Structures are given as C-alpha cells and as structure tokens.
C-alpha cells in the first residue's frame, strides 16, 4: 500500500483544478484497499474514492483519505449462447477497455468510446452516449463497504440505474445491515422496486470491478442523428462495431474538448425533463427548442441549447469558461499554469442556472460531483 501525504490532486482531476489531499492511498490490489481500511492511522479518516477525476469539481483541499483506484485487469469470465461476460478491474481506463473488447471481437460498448475516466466510476453515473447507457451492457459489479470492509455484489436492478444516476449517488438513508438484508431478500425476488428496497450508497462503498454482458447477436445502435449522418455519408449499410467506434470517436473529437488539452468534466448539467405542457409552453415562445419525447409522455430538453440560447458560449468567470463549441461544457481556460478554481466554476454554473431559470423556468441540475 502506497500512502502519500499532502498530495496535489491537480493531475488527478480533469479540470486541472489545484487542490490537495491530506492523505492519498494508491490502491493497486484488494489487499491495498483492506490495509487502508484497517490501518490504525487511516481508519478514522473519512474516505473518498477517486477514479479518473473526470466528473469532479474540487472547491478546496480534501481533508480526507483519498483512495485512488489503480487496480488493473480485464478478462472474459463467462459465455453463454447469448452473451460474452467480460470483467474489468475498477482502475482500468474506460476507453482503453472499450477498445480492447472490440479488438477481442466483443461488440456492444462502441457507442461509449472516448468517455474519460475509469471503469469503476462508470456505474456511479450510469455513463451514456449516442443512444447507449452503461445499464444496457451492465451485468454486475463487486464492491467493498468502506466501514465494515465487507464485499458485496450488485446486479443492475440493485444499482437502481437512472439517467446519469444510480444507488451510488444517493443517501445513505439506511444502514449497512439493512442493505445486506435487502440484498439477500432481493436475491430471492424476481422483481423488486429499487426505491423501496434500496437506500443510497453514496460515500459508503468502493466499486472494485465491473462485469459487462456483451450480446452475441449484436445490432448497431445508430439512432443518434450524427451517427445516421455518418452511415449515409460513408454509404455503409451494415456498419461494424469498429465503424461505429470510429465514428463516435470522430464525433466526440469534433464536439467535445479533449480534457488533456482543455480541462473539463464533459456535460456540466443534466438534460432536464419537463411535462408535455411545459414543453409546449416553451416551444410557443422558442420554436427552435431542441426536445425529445420520452416514453412516459414527458420531454427531455437539450440543456446545451437552453444555455446557448441565453448567450453563454465563450463567457467566463475568472479562468472558468463556457466552451465556445458546446454550451453544456465548462472549461478551464487557464490550463495547468493558471487554472480556474472550483469556486470560479461554481460561480459560473450558478449564474448559468439563474439565467436559464429566469428565461425558461427550468432548474438545471449539475452532473459532476462538487467537493
Ligand atoms: N446544442 C445547442 N447549443 C449548444 C450545445 C448543444 O444548440 O451549445 C444542441 C445541439 O445542436 C443538439 C442538442 O443541443 O441539437 C444536443 O446536443 P448534443 O447532441 O451535443 O448532446 P447533449 O445533449 O449536449 C448528451 C450527453 C453527452 C453525450 C451526448 C451524446 C448529457 C448531459 N450529455 O449531450 O454526455 O455524449 O448527449 O449522446 O446527457 C457527458 O455526460 O459528459 C456527456 C458528454
């Protein structure tokens, strides 16, 4: 177990914000993790689990023990007539893992290419892009409870996935004992109501590995407009998973800033959901509103469009700015030399929220974790 004190976190958060961790433990095995949880000098420090730091806004130093997940390993762990079951350790880089699965001939994760971060962080916000969400390919995950050190496994229902949401973002509303009881009960149930049976696991556990179910009868997901355009432009009637992977990489390069070049955390706000009535009301005033019908009769609105309509592209607070090409992304325009502060990011974010609320009556919800 490697323990570092007063460690800079600048290279461990994709905004490049300056902040320090009181203690940082590099977790390279489950043994490291257990040692960190039992070590007398670390035992009583609150723990924070850090993956790639690509969905994080640091507004100050972390007076905690940061568990930086660096465990590696990926393997095919099962197969049946319908699917391949592929497992990756939490510290694996997500994009490299996606590329590797495709090299092995296992399709299914191609739409999720180039999302920054580590495998262990992907279930937390149920990453999604270009018509596919993690939950569509998820099988189960292993985790360890930070207080008790107990290991447990959760399936998709138990993770209570939602749009950029999971059990790992809520609570905790209950105790570990209840989770365990819930877990055992759940195993014997065929269907269960996640909200009833589950409580939040936020800050309570560390995801150690994730298993994916990759379909043998693979069908490309090409509903997204930019992908349909590629299919047409390239005249490929039956694209391969590698084709889709390449297109998704190209689309992301065009639309989103590379965090290695311009610090950012991807979309800063979630796309809000509104009722049909509210959607119609806005369209009456703003006919070009970008909106998508949902199955439940509600509508999802493009937060980027709402922010853009309020004239935010290129505006800044200190070194925090709204990306010129995509208003949903906030960037660090000062680089690593003169980085923005978390305070600047949050001041900018609040100003955006206020102006969108004043014009459209919609409250935008930030996507990243703010610490
Ligand atoms: N738009 C504007 N102005 C802008 C930005 C967007 O008018 O400044 C319009 C676009 O023209 C488009 C619509 O808004 O019609 C939606 O934009 P885009 O297709 O770029 O997708 P998004 O809703 O901004 C979401 C996800 C992304 C994901 C893409 C593709 C959220 C919060 N974001 O972005 O996820 O890659 O769809 O599926 O759901 C992330 O979560 O970090 C992320 C990048």
Coordinates of C-alpha atoms and ligand atoms in Angstrom, one line a residue:
X1 CA 0.0 0.0 0.0
X2 CA 1.5 3.4 -1.0
X3 CA 0.5 6.3 1.2
X4 CA 1.2 9.9 0.3
X5 CA 0.6 13.0 2.4
X6 CA -0.5 16.4 1.3
X7 CA -0.6 15.1 -2.3
X8 CA -1.5 17.5 -5.2
X9 CA -4.7 16.4 -7.0
X10 CA -4.2 18.7 -10.0
X11 CA -3.2 15.9 -12.3
X12 CA -6.0 13.7 -10.9
X13 CA -9.0 15.8 -11.8
X14 CA -9.7 16.5 -15.4
X15 CA -10.5 20.2 -14.8
X16 CA -6.9 20.6 -13.7
X17 CA -8.0 22.5 -10.5
X18 CA -5.4 23.0 -7.8
X19 CA -6.2 21.1 -4.6
X20 CA -4.5 18.8 -2.2
X21 CA -5.4 15.6 -0.4
X22 CA -4.5 15.2 3.2
X23 CA -3.7 11.5 2.5
X24 CA -3.7 9.6 -0.8
X25 CA -3.5 5.9 -1.0
X26 CA -2.8 4.2 -4.3
X27 CA -5.0 1.2 -4.4
X28 CA -3.4 -1.4 -6.7
X29 CA -5.0 -4.5 -5.2
X30 CA -7.8 -5.5 -3.0
X31 CA -5.2 -6.1 -0.3
X32 CA -4.1 -2.4 -0.5
X33 CA -7.7 -1.5 0.0
X34 CA -8.2 -3.7 3.0
X35 CA -5.0 -2.4 4.5
X36 CA -6.1 1.2 4.0
X37 CA -9.5 0.4 5.7
X38 CA -7.9 -1.3 8.7
X39 CA -4.7 0.9 9.1
X40 CA -4.9 2.5 12.6
X41 CA -3.7 5.9 11.3
X42 CA -6.2 5.9 8.4
X43 CA -9.1 4.1 10.0
X44 CA -10.8 7.2 11.4
X45 CA -10.3 9.5 8.4
X46 CA -13.3 9.8 6.1
X47 CA -12.6 8.1 2.8
X48 CA -13.1 9.4 -0.8
X49 CA -12.8 7.1 -3.8
X50 CA -11.1 8.7 -6.8
X51 CA -11.2 7.1 -10.3
X52 CA -10.2 9.3 -13.2
X53 CA -11.4 12.5 -11.6
X54 CA -13.3 13.3 -14.8
X55 CA -16.6 14.1 -13.1
X56 CA -15.4 16.1 -10.2
X57 CA -15.2 19.8 -9.2
X58 CA -12.8 20.4 -6.3
X59 CA -13.7 23.6 -4.4
X60 CA -10.9 23.1 -1.8
X61 CA -8.4 20.7 -0.3
X62 CA -9.7 17.3 0.7
X63 CA -9.2 16.7 4.4
X64 CA -9.8 13.0 3.9
X65 CA -8.1 9.8 2.9
X66 CA -8.4 9.6 -0.9
X67 CA -8.4 6.1 -2.2
X68 CA -7.1 6.4 -5.8
X69 CA -8.2 3.3 -7.7
X70 CA -5.3 1.9 -9.8
X71 CA -6.3 -1.8 -9.9
X72 CA -5.8 -3.3 -13.4
X73 CA -7.1 -6.4 -15.1
X74 CA -9.6 -7.4 -17.7
X75 CA -10.8 -10.8 -18.8
X76 CA -13.6 -12.9 -20.3
X77 CA -15.2 -14.5 -17.3
X78 CA -18.1 -16.3 -18.9
X79 CA -20.1 -17.1 -22.0
X80 CA -23.5 -18.5 -22.9
X81 CA -25.4 -18.8 -26.1
X82 CA -26.5 -15.2 -25.9
X83 CA -23.6 -13.2 -24.5
X84 CA -20.0 -12.8 -23.5
X85 CA -19.4 -11.8 -19.9
X86 CA -16.4 -9.5 -19.6
X87 CA -14.9 -8.2 -16.4
X88 CA -12.6 -5.2 -15.7
X89 CA -11.0 -4.0 -12.5
X90 CA -12.0 -0.6 -11.3
X91 CA -8.8 1.2 -12.1
X92 CA -8.8 0.3 -15.8
X93 CA -9.1 3.2 -18.2
X94 CA -12.6 3.1 -19.7
X95 CA -11.8 4.0 -23.3
X96 CA -8.9 1.5 -23.4
X97 CA -11.2 -1.2 -22.1
X98 CA -13.8 -0.4 -24.7
X99 CA -11.1 -0.5 -27.5
X100 CA -9.8 -3.8 -26.1
X101 CA -13.3 -5.5 -26.0
X102 CA -13.7 -4.6 -29.7
X103 CA -10.3 -6.0 -30.6
X104 CA -11.3 -9.3 -29.0
X105 CA -14.4 -9.3 -31.2
X106 CA -16.9 -8.5 -28.5
X107 CA -19.2 -5.7 -29.7
X108 CA -21.6 -3.6 -27.6
X109 CA -19.6 -0.8 -25.9
X110 CA -18.6 1.1 -29.1
X111 CA -21.1 4.0 -28.6
X112 CA -19.5 4.6 -25.2
X113 CA -16.0 5.2 -26.7
X114 CA -13.8 8.1 -25.5
X115 CA -15.7 8.8 -22.3
X116 CA -12.9 9.8 -19.9
X117 CA -12.5 8.1 -16.6
X118 CA -12.0 4.7 -15.1
X119 CA -14.2 1.5 -15.3
X120 CA -15.0 1.7 -11.6
X121 CA -16.6 5.1 -11.9
X122 CA -18.9 4.2 -14.9
X123 CA -21.8 2.7 -12.9
X124 CA -21.9 5.6 -10.5
X125 CA -23.4 8.0 -13.0
X126 CA -24.5 5.3 -15.5
X127 CA -22.5 6.9 -18.3
X128 CA -24.3 7.2 -21.6
X129 CA -23.7 8.5 -25.1
X130 CA -25.1 8.2 -28.6
X131 CA -28.1 6.1 -27.6
X132 CA -26.4 3.6 -25.3
X133 CA -26.2 3.7 -21.5
X134 CA -24.0 1.7 -19.3
X135 CA -27.0 -0.1 -17.9
X136 CA -27.7 -1.6 -21.3
X137 CA -24.5 -3.6 -21.2
X138 CA -24.1 -4.0 -17.4
X139 CA -24.1 -7.4 -15.8
X140 CA -23.0 -6.9 -12.2
X141 CA -20.3 -5.2 -10.0
X142 CA -18.3 -6.1 -6.9
X143 CA -17.8 -3.6 -4.2
X144 CA -16.5 -3.3 -0.7
X145 CA -18.2 -1.4 2.1
X146 CA -15.9 1.3 3.4
X147 CA -16.9 0.9 7.1
X148 CA -17.2 -2.8 7.5
X149 CA -14.8 -4.0 4.8
X150 CA -17.5 -6.5 3.6
X151 CA -17.6 -7.5 0.0
X152 CA -20.8 -7.5 -1.9
X153 CA -22.1 -7.9 -5.5
X154 CA -24.9 -5.8 -7.1
X155 CA -26.9 -6.6 -10.2
X156 CA -28.4 -4.0 -12.5
X157 CA -31.7 -3.7 -10.6
X158 CA -29.8 -3.3 -7.3
X159 CA -27.8 -0.5 -8.8
X160 CA -31.1 1.4 -9.4
X161 CA -29.7 3.0 -12.6
X162 CA -31.4 6.1 -14.0
X163 CA -30.4 8.9 -16.3
X164 CA -26.8 9.7 -15.1
X165 CA -27.9 8.2 -11.8
X166 CA -27.5 5.1 -9.6
X167 CA -27.7 4.0 -6.0
X168 CA -24.1 5.3 -5.6
X169 CA -25.3 8.9 -5.9
X170 CA -27.9 8.8 -3.2
X171 CA -28.2 8.6 0.5
X172 CA -27.3 7.0 2.6
X173 CA -30.7 6.7 4.0
X174 CA -30.2 3.4 5.7
X175 CA -27.6 1.3 7.4
X176 CA -25.4 -1.4 6.0
X177 CA -27.3 -4.1 7.9
X178 CA -30.4 -3.1 6.0
X179 CA -28.6 -3.2 2.7
X180 CA -27.4 -6.7 3.4
X181 CA -30.8 -7.8 4.4
X182 CA -32.2 -6.1 1.3
X183 CA -29.6 -7.8 -0.8
X184 CA -30.5 -11.3 0.5
X185 CA -34.2 -10.6 0.1
X186 CA -33.6 -9.3 -3.4
X187 CA -31.8 -12.4 -4.5
X188 CA -35.0 -14.4 -3.9
X189 CA -37.2 -12.0 -5.6
X190 CA -37.9 -11.9 -9.3
X191 CA -38.9 -8.3 -9.4
X192 CA -38.3 -5.6 -7.0
X193 CA -38.8 -1.9 -6.5
X194 CA -35.4 -0.4 -6.2
X195 CA -36.7 2.7 -4.4
X196 CA -38.4 0.6 -1.8
X197 CA -35.7 -2.0 -1.2
X198 CA -32.7 0.2 -1.6
X199 CA -31.2 3.1 0.0
X200 CA -28.3 5.3 -1.0
X201 CA -24.8 4.0 -1.1
X202 CA -23.1 7.4 -1.7
X203 CA -19.8 7.6 0.0
X204 CA -20.4 4.2 1.6
X205 CA -18.6 1.8 -0.7
X206 CA -15.9 1.3 -3.3
X207 CA -16.6 -0.4 -6.6
X208 CA -13.7 -2.9 -7.2
X209 CA -14.7 -4.5 -10.5
X210 CA -17.5 -4.4 -13.1
X211 CA -18.8 -7.2 -15.3
X212 CA -20.5 -6.5 -18.6
X213 CA -22.8 -8.5 -20.7
X214 CA -22.0 -8.1 -24.4
X215 CA -24.5 -9.6 -26.8
X216 CA -23.5 -12.2 -29.3
X217 CA -26.4 -11.1 -31.6
X218 CA -25.1 -7.6 -31.9
X219 CA -27.1 -4.9 -33.6
X220 CA -25.6 -1.4 -34.0
X221 CA -27.3 1.5 -32.2
X222 CA -27.5 4.2 -34.8
X223 CA -30.5 6.3 -33.8
X224 CA -28.4 9.3 -32.9
X225 CA -28.6 11.9 -35.7
X226 CA -24.8 12.4 -36.1
X227 CA -24.4 8.6 -36.5
X228 CA -27.1 8.4 -39.1
X229 CA -25.3 11.1 -41.0
X230 CA -22.1 9.0 -40.9
X231 CA -24.0 5.9 -42.2
X232 CA -25.3 8.0 -45.1
X233 CA -22.1 9.8 -45.9
X234 CA -19.9 6.7 -45.8
X235 CA -22.6 4.6 -47.6
X236 CA -22.2 1.7 -45.2
X237 CA -25.5 -0.2 -45.0
X238 CA -24.2 -2.6 -42.3
X239 CA -21.6 -0.9 -40.2
X240 CA -19.4 -3.0 -38.0
X241 CA -18.8 -2.2 -34.3
X242 CA -15.4 -0.9 -35.3
X243 CA -17.1 1.5 -37.8
X244 CA -19.4 2.8 -35.0
X245 CA -16.5 3.1 -32.6
X246 CA -14.5 5.2 -35.1
X247 CA -17.5 7.4 -35.8
X248 CA -18.2 8.0 -32.2
X249 CA -14.5 8.9 -31.6
X250 CA -14.7 11.4 -34.5
X251 CA -18.0 13.0 -33.3
X252 CA -16.6 13.4 -29.8
X253 CA -13.4 15.0 -31.1
X254 CA -15.4 17.5 -33.1
X255 CA -17.9 18.4 -30.3
X256 CA -16.1 18.0 -27.0
X257 CA -12.8 19.4 -25.8
X258 CA -10.1 16.8 -25.0
X259 CA -9.5 17.1 -21.2
X260 CA -5.8 16.5 -21.8
X261 CA -5.7 19.8 -23.8
X262 CA -8.5 21.9 -22.2
X263 CA -9.6 20.9 -18.7
X264 CA -13.3 20.0 -18.4
X265 CA -15.7 17.4 -17.0
X266 CA -17.9 16.7 -20.0
X267 CA -21.5 17.9 -19.8
X268 CA -21.8 20.1 -16.7
X269 CA -25.6 19.9 -16.4
X270 CA -28.1 17.1 -17.0
X271 CA -30.6 17.4 -19.8
X272 CA -33.8 18.4 -17.9
X273 CA -37.1 16.6 -18.1
X274 CA -40.3 18.6 -18.4
X275 CA -44.0 17.8 -18.8
X276 CA -45.7 18.0 -22.3
X277 CA -47.5 21.1 -21.1
X278 CA -44.3 22.9 -20.1
X279 CA -42.5 21.8 -23.3
X280 CA -45.4 23.2 -25.5
X281 CA -45.3 26.4 -23.5
X282 CA -41.6 26.9 -24.2
X283 CA -41.9 26.0 -27.8
X284 CA -44.7 28.6 -28.3
X285 CA -42.1 31.2 -27.2
X286 CA -39.0 29.5 -28.6
X287 CA -39.9 27.4 -31.6
X288 CA -36.4 26.1 -32.2
X289 CA -36.1 24.4 -28.7
X290 CA -34.3 21.0 -29.0
X291 CA -36.6 18.4 -27.3
X292 CA -37.0 14.7 -27.4
X293 CA -40.2 12.8 -26.4
X294 CA -39.8 10.2 -23.7
X295 CA -41.8 7.0 -23.3
X296 CA -43.7 8.3 -20.2
X297 CA -45.2 11.3 -22.1
X298 CA -42.6 13.8 -20.7
X299 CA -39.9 15.6 -22.8
X300 CA -36.2 15.8 -22.4
X301 CA -34.7 19.2 -23.3
X302 CA -31.2 19.8 -24.6
X303 CA -29.6 21.8 -21.7
X304 CA -26.8 22.9 -24.1
X305 CA -29.5 24.5 -26.3
X306 CA -31.1 26.3 -23.3
X307 CA -27.7 27.6 -22.2
X308 CA -26.7 28.6 -25.7
X309 CA -30.0 30.4 -26.1
X310 CA -29.1 32.5 -23.1
X311 CA -25.9 33.6 -24.8
X312 CA -23.4 31.8 -22.6
X313 CA -21.0 30.4 -25.2
X314 CA -17.5 31.8 -24.6
X315 CA -18.5 33.7 -21.4
X316 CA -16.3 33.3 -18.3
X317 CA -15.8 33.9 -14.6
X318 CA -12.1 34.1 -13.9
X319 CA -10.5 31.2 -15.7
X320 CA -13.7 29.1 -15.8
X321 CA -15.5 29.5 -19.1
X322 CA -18.3 28.1 -21.2
X323 CA -16.9 26.1 -24.1
X324 CA -17.2 28.0 -27.4
X325 CA -18.4 25.0 -29.4
X326 CA -20.8 23.4 -26.9
X327 CA -22.5 25.4 -24.2
X328 CA -23.1 22.4 -21.9
X329 CA -19.4 22.1 -21.3
X330 CA -17.5 24.3 -18.8
X331 CA -13.8 24.5 -19.4
X332 CA -10.6 25.6 -17.5
X333 CA -9.2 28.2 -19.9
X334 CA -6.1 28.8 -17.7
X335 CA -4.5 25.4 -18.3
X336 CA -2.3 23.8 -15.7
X337 CA -0.3 27.0 -15.2
X338 CA -3.1 29.4 -14.2
X339 CA -6.0 27.0 -13.6
X340 CA -9.5 28.0 -12.7
X341 CA -10.6 27.4 -9.2
X342 CA -13.6 25.3 -8.2
X343 CA -15.2 28.5 -6.8
X344 CA -15.0 30.1 -10.3
X345 CA -16.5 27.0 -11.9
X346 CA -19.4 27.0 -9.4
X347 CA -20.0 30.8 -9.6
X348 CA -20.2 30.4 -13.4
X349 CA -22.5 27.4 -13.1
X350 CA -24.8 29.3 -10.7
X351 CA -25.0 32.3 -13.0
X352 CA -26.0 29.9 -15.9
X353 CA -28.6 28.2 -13.7
X354 CA -30.1 31.6 -12.8
X355 CA -30.3 32.9 -16.3
X356 CA -31.8 29.6 -17.7
X357 CA -34.3 29.7 -14.8
X358 CA -35.3 33.3 -15.4
X359 CA -35.8 32.7 -19.1
X360 CA -37.3 29.2 -19.3
X361 CA -38.4 28.5 -15.7
X362 CA -36.2 25.4 -15.7
X363 CA -33.7 24.5 -13.0
X364 CA -30.6 22.9 -14.4
X365 CA -29.0 20.2 -12.2
X366 CA -25.2 19.9 -12.3
X367 CA -23.9 16.5 -13.4
X368 CA -20.5 16.3 -11.7
X369 CA -19.8 15.8 -8.0
X370 CA -18.8 19.0 -6.3
X371 CA -16.5 18.6 -3.3
Ligands
LIG1 N1 -27.0 22.4 -28.7 C1 -27.0 23.7 -29.0 N2 -26.1 24.5 -28.5 C2 -25.0 24.0 -27.7 C3 -25.0 22.7 -27.4 C4 -26.0 21.8 -27.9 O1 -27.9 24.2 -29.6 O2 -24.2 24.8 -27.3 C5 -28.0 21.5 -29.3 C6 -27.4 20.6 -30.3 O3 -27.4 21.2 -31.6 C7 -28.2 19.4 -30.3 C8 -28.7 19.3 -28.8 O4 -28.4 20.6 -28.3 O5 -29.3 19.5 -31.1 C9 -28.0 18.2 -28.0 O6 -26.6 18.4 -28.1 P1 -25.6 17.1 -28.2 O7 -26.1 16.2 -29.3 O8 -24.2 17.6 -28.3 O9 -25.8 16.3 -26.9 P2 -26.0 16.8 -25.4 O10 -27.4 16.6 -25.0 O11 -25.4 18.1 -25.2 C10 -25.7 14.4 -24.3 C11 -24.9 13.9 -23.2 C12 -23.4 13.7 -23.6 C13 -23.4 12.7 -24.7 C14 -24.2 13.2 -25.9 C15 -24.4 12.2 -27.0 C16 -26.0 14.7 -21.2 C17 -25.9 15.7 -20.1 N3 -25.0 14.8 -22.0 O12 -25.1 15.7 -24.6 O13 -22.7 13.2 -22.5 O14 -22.0 12.5 -25.1 O15 -25.6 13.5 -25.4 O16 -25.2 11.2 -26.6 O17 -26.8 13.8 -21.2 C18 -21.4 13.7 -20.5 O18 -22.3 13.2 -19.9 O19 -20.4 14.2 -20.0 C19 -21.6 13.8 -22.0 C20 -20.7 14.4 -22.8

